[in-house]
PDB file of C-alpha atoms in Angstrom:
ATOM      1  CA  ASP A   1      -8.301  -0.926 -22.594  1.00 58.00           C
ATOM      2  CA  PHE A   2      -5.988  -0.797 -25.397  1.00 76.00           C
ATOM      3  CA  MET A   3      -3.276   1.404 -24.287  1.00 88.00           C
ATOM      4  CA  LEU A   4      -2.878  -0.857 -21.085  1.00 95.00           C
ATOM      5  CA  ASP A   5      -2.784  -4.183 -23.240  1.00 96.00           C
ATOM      6  CA  ASP A   6       0.473  -2.391 -25.256  1.00 95.00           C
ATOM      7  CA  LEU A   7       3.254  -3.467 -23.850  1.00 95.00           C
ATOM      8  CA  ASN A   8       5.244  -1.118 -25.653  1.00 94.00           C
ATOM      9  CA  GLN A   9       3.407   1.609 -24.348  1.00 93.00           C
ATOM     10  CA  LEU A  10       3.474   0.292 -21.031  1.00 95.00           C
ATOM     11  CA  ASN A  11       7.219   0.055 -21.374  1.00 94.00           C
ATOM     12  CA  GLN A  12       7.420   3.710 -22.482  1.00 95.00           C
ATOM     13  CA  PHE A  13       6.428   4.961 -19.154  1.00 96.00           C
ATOM     14  CA  GLY A  14       8.411   2.308 -17.612  1.00 96.00           C
ATOM     15  CA  VAL A  15       6.037   0.116 -16.222  1.00 97.00           C
ATOM     16  CA  GLU A  16       7.889  -3.035 -16.891  1.00 96.00           C
ATOM     17  CA  ILE A  17      10.724  -1.811 -14.738  1.00 95.00           C
ATOM     18  CA  ALA A  18       8.748  -0.772 -11.906  1.00 96.00           C
ATOM     19  CA  TRP A  19       6.807  -4.447 -12.106  1.00 97.00           C
ATOM     20  CA  ARG A  20      10.458  -6.069 -11.847  1.00 95.00           C
ATOM     21  CA  ARG A  21      11.253  -3.626  -9.272  1.00 95.00           C
ATOM     22  CA  LEU A  22       8.318  -4.604  -6.977  1.00 96.00           C
ATOM     23  CA  GLN A  23       9.167  -8.133  -7.589  1.00 95.00           C
ATOM     24  CA  GLY A  24      12.316  -7.588  -5.257  1.00 94.00           C
ATOM     25  CA  ILE A  25       9.832  -8.257  -2.271  1.00 95.00           C
ATOM     26  CA  PHE A  26       9.295 -11.895  -2.931  1.00 95.00           C
ATOM     27  CA  LYS A  27      13.270 -12.754  -2.805  1.00 92.00           C
ATOM     28  CA  SER A  28      14.665 -14.846  -0.035  1.00 88.00           C
ATOM     29  CA  ASP A  29      17.326 -11.912   0.425  1.00 87.00           C
ATOM     30  CA  PHE A  30      15.162  -9.450   0.711  1.00 89.00           C
ATOM     31  CA  LEU A  31      15.652  -8.910   4.560  1.00 85.00           C
ATOM     32  CA  ALA A  32      19.263  -9.901   4.326  1.00 79.00           C
ATOM     33  CA  ASN A  33      21.650  -8.421   7.144  1.00 74.00           C
ATOM     34  CA  THR A  34      18.634  -7.542   9.109  1.00 75.00           C
ATOM     35  CA  PRO A  35      17.998  -8.718  13.124  1.00 73.00           C
ATOM     36  CA  ASP A  36      16.349 -11.891  12.674  1.00 66.00           C
ATOM     37  CA  PHE A  37      14.743 -12.809  16.401  1.00 69.00           C
ATOM     38  CA  SER A  38      11.987 -11.517  18.536  1.00 65.00           C
ATOM     39  CA  GLY A  39      12.755  -8.700  21.039  1.00 68.00           C
ATOM     40  CA  LEU A  40      10.989  -7.900  23.928  1.00 76.00           C
ATOM     41  CA  LYS A  41      11.463  -4.248  23.512  1.00 86.00           C
ATOM     42  CA  VAL A  42      12.067  -2.458  20.254  1.00 88.00           C
ATOM     43  CA  ILE A  43      12.597   0.968  19.433  1.00 89.00           C
ATOM     44  CA  PHE A  44      13.341   2.330  15.736  1.00 90.00           C
ATOM     45  CA  TYR A  45      15.499   5.427  15.645  1.00 89.00           C
ATOM     46  CA  GLY A  46      15.399   7.782  12.247  1.00 86.00           C
ATOM     47  CA  LYS A  47      14.778  11.277  11.076  1.00 85.00           C
ATOM     48  CA  GLN A  48      11.317  10.169  10.499  1.00 86.00           C
ATOM     49  CA  PRO A  49       8.839   6.906  10.262  1.00 87.00           C
ATOM     50  CA  SER A  50       8.430   5.780   6.924  1.00 88.00           C
ATOM     51  CA  LEU A  51       4.783   4.459   5.691  1.00 92.00           C
ATOM     52  CA  GLY A  52       6.003   1.204   5.481  1.00 93.00           C
ATOM     53  CA  LEU A  53       7.415   1.591   9.170  1.00 90.00           C
ATOM     54  CA  LYS A  54       3.972   2.883  10.640  1.00 90.00           C
ATOM     55  CA  ILE A  55       1.884   0.398   8.986  1.00 92.00           C
ATOM     56  CA  GLY A  56       4.401  -2.370  10.792  1.00 91.00           C
ATOM     57  CA  LEU A  57       3.960  -0.359  14.366  1.00 88.00           C
ATOM     58  CA  GLU A  58       0.239  -0.473  13.612  1.00 86.00           C
ATOM     59  CA  TRP A  59       0.266  -4.437  12.918  1.00 85.00           C
ATOM     60  CA  ALA A  60       2.376  -5.250  15.934  1.00 82.00           C
ATOM     61  CA  SER A  61       0.474  -2.581  18.306  1.00 76.00           C
ATOM     62  CA  ASP A  62       0.453  -5.198  20.627  1.00 73.00           C
ATOM     63  CA  ARG A  63       4.155  -5.488  20.787  1.00 77.00           C
ATOM     64  CA  ASP A  64       6.361  -2.989  22.890  1.00 83.00           C
ATOM     65  CA  PHE A  65       7.340  -1.539  19.803  1.00 86.00           C
ATOM     66  CA  HIS A  66       8.334   2.243  19.537  1.00 87.00           C
ATOM     67  CA  TRP A  67       9.700   4.664  17.410  1.00 89.00           C
ATOM     68  CA  GLU A  68      11.785   7.695  18.432  1.00 90.00           C
ATOM     69  CA  GLN A  69      13.386  10.364  16.192  1.00 90.00           C
ATOM     70  CA  SER A  70      16.986  10.968  15.967  1.00 88.00           C
ATOM     71  CA  SER A  71      19.635  11.992  13.712  1.00 84.00           C
ATOM     72  CA  GLU A  72      21.009   8.337  13.420  1.00 83.00           C
ATOM     73  CA  SER A  73      19.355   5.296  11.838  1.00 84.00           C
ATOM     74  CA  LYS A  74      19.556   2.531  13.923  1.00 89.00           C
ATOM     75  CA  ILE A  75      17.295  -0.092  16.069  1.00 89.00           C
ATOM     76  CA  ILE A  76      17.529  -1.205  19.612  1.00 89.00           C
ATOM     77  CA  ILE A  77      16.263  -4.738  20.588  1.00 87.00           C
ATOM     78  CA  ASP A  78      16.434  -5.733  24.358  1.00 85.00           C
ATOM     79  CA  ASP A  79      19.393  -2.931  24.783  1.00 84.00           C
ATOM     80  CA  GLU A  80      21.064  -4.315  21.880  1.00 87.00           C
ATOM     81  CA  THR A  81      21.878  -1.584  18.962  1.00 88.00           C
ATOM     82  CA  TYR A  82      22.039  -2.225  15.266  1.00 85.00           C
ATOM     83  CA  PRO A  83      22.331  -0.396  12.390  1.00 81.00           C
ATOM     84  CA  LEU A  84      19.681  -0.038   9.742  1.00 77.00           C
ATOM     85  CA  PRO A  85      21.254  -1.087   6.510  1.00 70.00           C
ATOM     86  CA  GLU A  86      20.802   1.365   3.763  1.00 67.00           C
ATOM     87  CA  VAL A  87      17.791   0.450   1.167  1.00 69.00           C
ATOM     88  CA  SER A  88      17.545   2.353  -2.066  1.00 67.00           C
ATOM     89  CA  GLU A  89      14.127   1.120  -2.930  1.00 80.00           C
ATOM     90  CA  LEU A  90      11.000  -0.491  -1.817  1.00 90.00           C
ATOM     91  CA  SER A  91      12.187   0.894   1.505  1.00 90.00           C
ATOM     92  CA  ASP A  92       8.207   0.788   2.890  1.00 94.00           C
ATOM     93  CA  TRP A  93       8.043  -2.863   2.024  1.00 95.00           C
ATOM     94  CA  HIS A  94      11.537  -3.156   3.687  1.00 92.00           C
ATOM     95  CA  ASP A  95      10.359  -1.410   6.924  1.00 91.00           C
ATOM     96  CA  LEU A  96       7.048  -3.228   7.217  1.00 93.00           C
ATOM     97  CA  LEU A  97       8.300  -6.836   7.104  1.00 92.00           C
ATOM     98  CA  LEU A  98      11.412  -5.790   8.961  1.00 90.00           C
ATOM     99  CA  VAL A  99       9.013  -4.993  12.009  1.00 89.00           C
ATOM    100  CA  MET A 100       6.910  -8.054  11.159  1.00 89.00           C
ATOM    101  CA  LYS A 101      10.020 -10.288  11.354  1.00 87.00           C
ATOM    102  CA  ILE A 102      11.201  -8.792  14.594  1.00 86.00           C
ATOM    103  CA  ALA A 103       8.089  -9.434  15.964  1.00 84.00           C
ATOM    104  CA  GLY A 104       8.087 -13.006  15.405  1.00 82.00           C
ATOM    105  CA  VAL A 105       5.917 -13.265  11.855  1.00 84.00           C
ATOM    106  CA  ASP A 106       8.472 -14.100   9.207  1.00 84.00           C
ATOM    107  CA  LEU A 107       6.135 -13.232   5.915  1.00 90.00           C
ATOM    108  CA  TYR A 108       8.331 -14.847   3.577  1.00 90.00           C
ATOM    109  CA  ASP A 109       6.477 -17.864   3.038  1.00 89.00           C
ATOM    110  CA  THR A 110       3.149 -15.645   2.735  1.00 91.00           C
ATOM    111  CA  LEU A 111       5.031 -13.501  -0.124  1.00 94.00           C
ATOM    112  CA  GLN A 112       5.394 -16.642  -2.112  1.00 93.00           C
ATOM    113  CA  GLU A 113       1.566 -17.266  -2.046  1.00 91.00           C
ATOM    114  CA  LEU A 114       0.980 -13.750  -2.745  1.00 94.00           C
ATOM    115  CA  LYS A 115       3.676 -13.885  -5.652  1.00 95.00           C
ATOM    116  CA  THR A 116       1.254 -16.219  -7.576  1.00 94.00           C
ATOM    117  CA  ILE A 117      -1.753 -14.112  -6.671  1.00 94.00           C
ATOM    118  CA  ALA A 118       0.395 -10.967  -7.860  1.00 95.00           C
ATOM    119  CA  LYS A 119       0.922 -12.414 -11.287  1.00 96.00           C
ATOM    120  CA  GLN A 120      -2.647 -11.709 -12.145  1.00 96.00           C
ATOM    121  CA  PHE A 121      -1.730  -7.992 -12.018  1.00 97.00           C
ATOM    122  CA  ALA A 122       1.250  -8.401 -14.416  1.00 97.00           C
ATOM    123  CA  PRO A 123       1.800  -5.969 -17.338  1.00 97.00           C
ATOM    124  CA  SER A 124       1.127  -9.281 -19.601  1.00 96.00           C
ATOM    125  CA  ILE A 125      -2.283  -9.944 -18.230  1.00 97.00           C
ATOM    126  CA  PRO A 126      -4.921  -8.524 -20.299  1.00 96.00           C
ATOM    127  CA  THR A 127      -6.930  -5.749 -18.750  1.00 96.00           C
ATOM    128  CA  VAL A 128     -10.558  -8.171 -19.076  1.00 96.00           C
ATOM    129  CA  ASP A 129      -8.658 -10.599 -16.410  1.00 96.00           C
ATOM    130  CA  ASN A 130      -6.317  -7.942 -14.709  1.00 97.00           C
ATOM    131  CA  GLN A 131      -8.104  -6.408 -11.832  1.00 97.00           C
ATOM    132  CA  ALA A 132      -5.223  -3.215 -11.633  1.00 98.00           C
ATOM    133  CA  LYS A 133      -5.412  -2.409 -15.164  1.00 98.00           C
ATOM    134  CA  GLN A 134      -9.376  -2.016 -14.291  1.00 97.00           C
ATOM    135  CA  LEU A 135      -9.248   0.094 -11.163  1.00 98.00           C
ATOM    136  CA  ALA A 136      -6.512   2.275 -12.928  1.00 98.00           C
ATOM    137  CA  LEU A 137      -9.276   2.938 -15.992  1.00 97.00           C
ATOM    138  CA  TYR A 138     -11.854   3.466 -13.185  1.00 97.00           C
ATOM    139  CA  LEU A 139      -9.438   6.087 -11.708  1.00 98.00           C
ATOM    140  CA  ALA A 140      -8.067   7.820 -14.721  1.00 97.00           C
ATOM    141  CA  GLY A 141      -9.483  11.139 -14.763  1.00 96.00           C
ATOM    142  CA  LYS A 142     -10.563  11.250 -11.278  1.00 97.00           C
ATOM    143  CA  ILE A 143      -9.607  12.041  -7.785  1.00 97.00           C
ATOM    144  CA  GLY A 144      -9.135   8.871  -5.531  1.00 98.00           C
ATOM    145  CA  LEU A 145     -10.970   8.697  -2.777  1.00 97.00           C
ATOM    146  CA  VAL A 146     -10.169   5.676  -0.463  1.00 98.00           C
ATOM    147  CA  PHE A 147     -12.186   4.377   2.430  1.00 97.00           C
ATOM    148  CA  SER A 148     -10.795   1.970   4.910  1.00 95.00           C
ATOM    149  CA  PRO A 149     -11.794   0.585   8.194  1.00 93.00           C
ATOM    150  CA  LYS A 150      -9.799   1.942  11.383  1.00 87.00           C
ATOM    151  CA  GLN A 151      -7.719  -1.310  11.912  1.00 81.00           C
ATOM    152  CA  THR A 152      -5.976  -0.878   8.543  1.00 85.00           C
ATOM    153  CA  ARG A 153      -6.271   3.299   7.898  1.00 90.00           C
ATOM    154  CA  GLY A 154      -2.122   2.773   7.098  1.00 93.00           C
ATOM    155  CA  VAL A 155      -3.093   0.388   4.169  1.00 95.00           C
ATOM    156  CA  GLY A 156      -5.760   3.179   2.919  1.00 96.00           C
ATOM    157  CA  GLU A 157      -2.849   5.808   3.379  1.00 97.00           C
ATOM    158  CA  PHE A 158      -0.763   3.555   1.466  1.00 97.00           C
ATOM    159  CA  TRP A 159      -2.871   3.588  -1.589  1.00 98.00           C
ATOM    160  CA  ARG A 160      -2.997   7.169  -1.162  1.00 98.00           C
ATOM    161  CA  HIS A 161       1.105   7.515  -1.367  1.00 97.00           C
ATOM    162  CA  CYS A 162       0.976   5.320  -4.459  1.00 97.00           C
ATOM    163  CA  LEU A 163      -1.143   7.066  -6.395  1.00 98.00           C
ATOM    164  CA  GLU A 164      -0.095  10.379  -5.885  1.00 97.00           C
ATOM    165  CA  SER A 165       3.579   9.325  -5.707  1.00 95.00           C
ATOM    166  CA  GLN A 166       3.888   7.203  -8.501  1.00 96.00           C
ATOM    167  CA  ALA A 167       0.620   8.031 -10.629  1.00 97.00           C
ATOM    168  CA  HIS A 168       0.589  11.636 -10.074  1.00 97.00           C
ATOM    169  CA  ASN A 169      -2.784  11.373  -9.223  1.00 97.00           C
ATOM    170  CA  LEU A 170      -4.691  13.187  -6.553  1.00 97.00           C
ATOM    171  CA  CYS A 171      -5.945  10.979  -3.805  1.00 98.00           C
ATOM    172  CA  PHE A 172      -7.519  11.167  -0.396  1.00 97.00           C
ATOM    173  CA  ASN A 173      -7.977   8.601   2.354  1.00 97.00           C
ATOM    174  CA  GLN A 174     -10.472   8.736   5.198  1.00 96.00           C
ATOM    175  CA  THR A 175     -11.241   5.959   7.450  1.00 95.00           C
ATOM    176  CA  ILE A 176     -15.038   4.954   7.068  1.00 95.00           C
ATOM    177  CA  THR A 177     -15.969   6.122  10.416  1.00 92.00           C
ATOM    178  CA  ASP A 178     -14.732   9.600   9.758  1.00 93.00           C
ATOM    179  CA  LEU A 179     -17.329   9.861   7.214  1.00 94.00           C
ATOM    180  CA  ASN A 180     -19.253  13.231   7.198  1.00 93.00           C
ATOM    181  CA  PHE A 181     -22.451  12.499   5.368  1.00 91.00           C
ATOM    182  CA  ALA A 182     -23.599  16.166   5.374  1.00 91.00           C
ATOM    183  CA  GLY A 183     -20.381  16.856   3.136  1.00 90.00           C
ATOM    184  CA  TRP A 184     -21.969  14.917   0.471  1.00 90.00           C
ATOM    185  CA  SER A 185     -25.681  15.984   0.611  1.00 84.00           C
ATOM    186  CA  SER A 186     -25.734  19.475  -1.342  1.00 80.00           C
ATOM    187  CA  HIS A 187     -23.982  18.057  -4.391  1.00 69.00           C
ATOM    188  CA  PRO A 188     -25.034  16.023  -7.939  1.00 69.00           C
ATOM    189  CA  VAL A 189     -23.511  12.546  -8.037  1.00 68.00           C
ATOM    190  CA  GLU A 190     -21.518  13.642 -10.925  1.00 73.00           C
ATOM    191  CA  LYS A 191     -18.354  14.423  -8.764  1.00 82.00           C
ATOM    192  CA  PRO A 192     -15.143  13.586  -9.973  1.00 92.00           C
ATOM    193  CA  PHE A 193     -14.252  11.266  -7.490  1.00 95.00           C
ATOM    194  CA  GLY A 194     -13.202   7.355  -8.293  1.00 97.00           C
ATOM    195  CA  VAL A 195     -14.175   5.832  -4.634  1.00 97.00           C
ATOM    196  CA  LEU A 196     -12.553   2.681  -3.683  1.00 97.00           C
ATOM    197  CA  ASP A 197     -13.358   0.537  -0.455  1.00 97.00           C
ATOM    198  CA  LEU A 198     -10.854  -1.619   1.130  1.00 96.00           C
ATOM    199  CA  ILE A 199     -12.806  -4.149   2.961  1.00 93.00           C
ATOM    200  CA  PRO A 200     -11.178  -7.111   4.747  1.00 91.00           C
ATOM    201  CA  THR A 201     -13.037 -10.103   5.284  1.00 87.00           C
ATOM    202  CA  GLU A 202     -12.819  -9.718   9.056  1.00 85.00           C
ATOM    203  CA  LEU A 203     -14.415  -6.450   9.768  1.00 87.00           C
ATOM    204  CA  ASP A 204     -15.634  -5.487  13.323  1.00 87.00           C
ATOM    205  CA  GLN A 205     -19.044  -4.642  13.777  1.00 89.00           C
ATOM    206  CA  GLU A 206     -19.043  -0.724  13.523  1.00 91.00           C
ATOM    207  CA  ASP A 207     -17.115  -0.470  10.580  1.00 91.00           C
ATOM    208  CA  ASP A 208     -19.270  -3.017   8.726  1.00 91.00           C
ATOM    209  CA  MET A 209     -22.441  -0.914   9.453  1.00 93.00           C
ATOM    210  CA  ALA A 210     -20.347   2.453   8.759  1.00 93.00           C
ATOM    211  CA  PHE A 211     -19.514   0.854   5.150  1.00 94.00           C
ATOM    212  CA  ALA A 212     -23.673  -0.216   4.736  1.00 94.00           C
ATOM    213  CA  ARG A 213     -24.467   3.169   5.837  1.00 94.00           C
ATOM    214  CA  LYS A 214     -22.402   4.863   3.499  1.00 94.00           C
ATOM    215  CA  ASN A 215     -23.529   3.018   0.517  1.00 91.00           C
ATOM    216  CA  ARG A 216     -27.375   3.404   1.681  1.00 92.00           C
ATOM    217  CA  GLN A 217     -27.518   6.822   2.275  1.00 91.00           C
ATOM    218  CA  LEU A 218     -25.151   8.280  -0.084  1.00 92.00           C
ATOM    219  CA  SER A 219     -26.565   6.472  -2.935  1.00 89.00           C
ATOM    220  CA  GLY A 220     -27.118   9.035  -5.986  1.00 86.00           C
ATOM    221  CA  LYS A 221     -25.231  11.421  -3.860  1.00 89.00           C
ATOM    222  CA  MET A 222     -21.700  10.003  -3.875  1.00 91.00           C
ATOM    223  CA  PRO A 223     -20.097   8.057  -6.864  1.00 91.00           C
ATOM    224  CA  ALA A 224     -20.794   4.194  -6.482  1.00 91.00           C
ATOM    225  CA  SER A 225     -17.635   2.559  -4.796  1.00 94.00           C
ATOM    226  CA  ARG A 226     -15.626  -0.016  -6.326  1.00 95.00           C
ATOM    227  CA  GLN A 227     -14.644  -2.885  -3.630  1.00 94.00           C
ATOM    228  CA  LEU A 228     -11.206  -4.591  -4.174  1.00 95.00           C
ATOM    229  CA  ARG A 229     -11.742  -8.585  -5.134  1.00 94.00           C
ATOM    230  CA  LEU A 230      -9.380 -10.273  -2.803  1.00 94.00           C
ATOM    231  CA  HIS A 231      -8.253 -13.703  -3.449  1.00 93.00           C
ATOM    232  CA  THR A 232      -6.571 -14.747   0.241  1.00 92.00           C
ATOM    233  CA  ASP A 233      -8.523 -15.335   3.713  1.00 89.00           C
ATOM    234  CA  ASN A 234      -5.801 -14.710   6.324  1.00 88.00           C
ATOM    235  CA  PRO A 235      -6.015 -10.921   7.416  1.00 87.00           C
ATOM    236  CA  THR A 236      -2.567 -10.216   7.109  1.00 88.00           C
ATOM    237  CA  ASN A 237      -2.488 -11.914   3.991  1.00 92.00           C
ATOM    238  CA  GLN A 238      -5.411  -9.603   2.711  1.00 93.00           C
ATOM    239  CA  LEU A 239      -3.773  -6.381   3.849  1.00 93.00           C
ATOM    240  CA  LEU A 240      -0.660  -7.334   2.078  1.00 95.00           C
ATOM    241  CA  GLU A 241      -2.715  -8.091  -0.816  1.00 96.00           C
ATOM    242  CA  MET A 242      -4.372  -4.647  -0.888  1.00 96.00           C
ATOM    243  CA  MET A 243      -1.069  -3.212  -1.286  1.00 97.00           C
ATOM    244  CA  LEU A 244       0.138  -5.073  -3.875  1.00 97.00           C
ATOM    245  CA  LEU A 245      -2.757  -4.165  -5.944  1.00 97.00           C
ATOM    246  CA  ALA A 246      -1.995  -0.609  -4.711  1.00 98.00           C
ATOM    247  CA  GLU A 247       1.309  -0.562  -6.016  1.00 98.00           C
ATOM    248  CA  ALA A 248      -0.006  -2.307  -9.369  1.00 98.00           C
ATOM    249  CA  THR A 249      -2.933   0.213 -10.042  1.00 98.00           C
ATOM    250  CA  SER A 250      -0.673   2.936  -9.419  1.00 98.00           C
ATOM    251  CA  PHE A 251       1.864   1.693 -12.521  1.00 98.00           C
ATOM    252  CA  TYR A 252      -1.241   1.669 -14.923  1.00 98.00           C
ATOM    253  CA  LEU A 253      -2.734   4.639 -13.793  1.00 98.00           C
ATOM    254  CA  ALA A 254       0.773   6.359 -14.387  1.00 97.00           C
ATOM    255  CA  CYS A 255       0.896   5.071 -17.978  1.00 96.00           C
ATOM    256  CA  LEU A 256      -2.786   6.411 -18.581  1.00 96.00           C
ATOM    257  CA  ASN A 257      -1.770   9.807 -17.042  1.00 96.00           C
ATOM    258  CA  LYS A 258       1.640   9.699 -19.035  1.00 95.00           C
ATOM    259  CA  GLN A 259       3.824   9.714 -16.105  1.00 96.00           C
ATOM    260  CA  SER A 260       7.106   7.947 -16.299  1.00 96.00           C
ATOM    261  CA  LEU A 261       8.155   5.131 -13.764  1.00 95.00           C
ATOM    262  CA  LYS A 262      11.441   4.928 -14.711  1.00 89.00           C
ATOM    263  CA  PRO A 263      13.835   5.592 -11.684  1.00 80.00           C
ATOM    264  CA  SER A 264      15.522   9.141 -11.599  1.00 66.00           C
ATOM    265  CA  ILE A 265      18.836   9.997 -10.999  1.00 43.00           C
ATOM    266  CA  ASN A 266      17.789  12.501  -8.459  1.00 40.00           C
ATOM    267  CA  LYS A 267      16.223  10.062  -6.204  1.00 40.00           C
ATOM    268  CA  THR A 268      17.868   9.725  -3.044  1.00 34.00           C
ATOM    269  CA  CYS A 269      17.535   7.933   0.263  1.00 32.00           C
ATOM    270  CA  ASP A 270      19.112   7.639   3.686  1.00 33.00           C
ATOM    271  CA  LEU A 271      20.936   5.221   5.551  1.00 29.00           C
ATOM    272  CA  ALA A 272      17.719   3.725   7.177  1.00 34.00           C
ATOM    273  CA  GLY A 273      15.570   3.915   3.861  1.00 34.00           C
ATOM    274  CA  PHE A 274      13.434   5.774   6.118  1.00 29.00           C
ATOM    275  CA  LEU A 275      12.891   9.203   3.688  1.00 28.00           C
ATOM    276  CA  VAL A 276      12.927   9.329  -0.076  1.00 28.00           C
ATOM    277  CA  LYS A 277      13.286  12.418  -1.600  1.00 24.00           C
TER     278      LYS A 277
END
């Protein structure tokens, strides 16, 4: 606990830098110079879809949104073509919020509410009151195993991405209905997994029963899971809160794993912000 409450130690691994960078999503100009209306038909073009774009398309699945592969990074809205702006960092957040904005859901006000909640994950908040630091300690030295409902599989994948790319910590993501109980039946409970359940308030009956069955039938076979403590009620707000918690947790786990979060001069980004190398 002491290590995560020592700001000098956190700064040594770039946690404060990463935290300040994340605050960029709360700025009013984060989506500056992007299309600002709802289209009937929207097609994104790029070398490959970012995780943020995939999540956005998942959330806007009831709209006529598509992604197609192309060497040129652009977006077509109702037959009007727009170049996608260069995004050097936070590209997943940018692409997610852009999709939602074009779908007619501007999340700026929501993010202002979440900004207040996110302060509870800040480096200056001690471990005893900081859920992100507590989760990092829980995951330290373990393989992350994230279970999510079908409708939020993208957020589960975002957790895996954050833990692996930022904390350099091996992690797997699985939808709860894909869990194979037989795979856990022949081993003792002392397995090197840190299990997280990403459970939003609104859960369909099949997923709810699947989580309950996991906890009941795999008790003593799978390590007991941790469930995120959420402070929002709206489904979209909860998903964004889960994503913010994934970022913060990965920062502190990076520190515990002695992995630097300081920007690398070798980091490049294509024009759409779709592919960070």
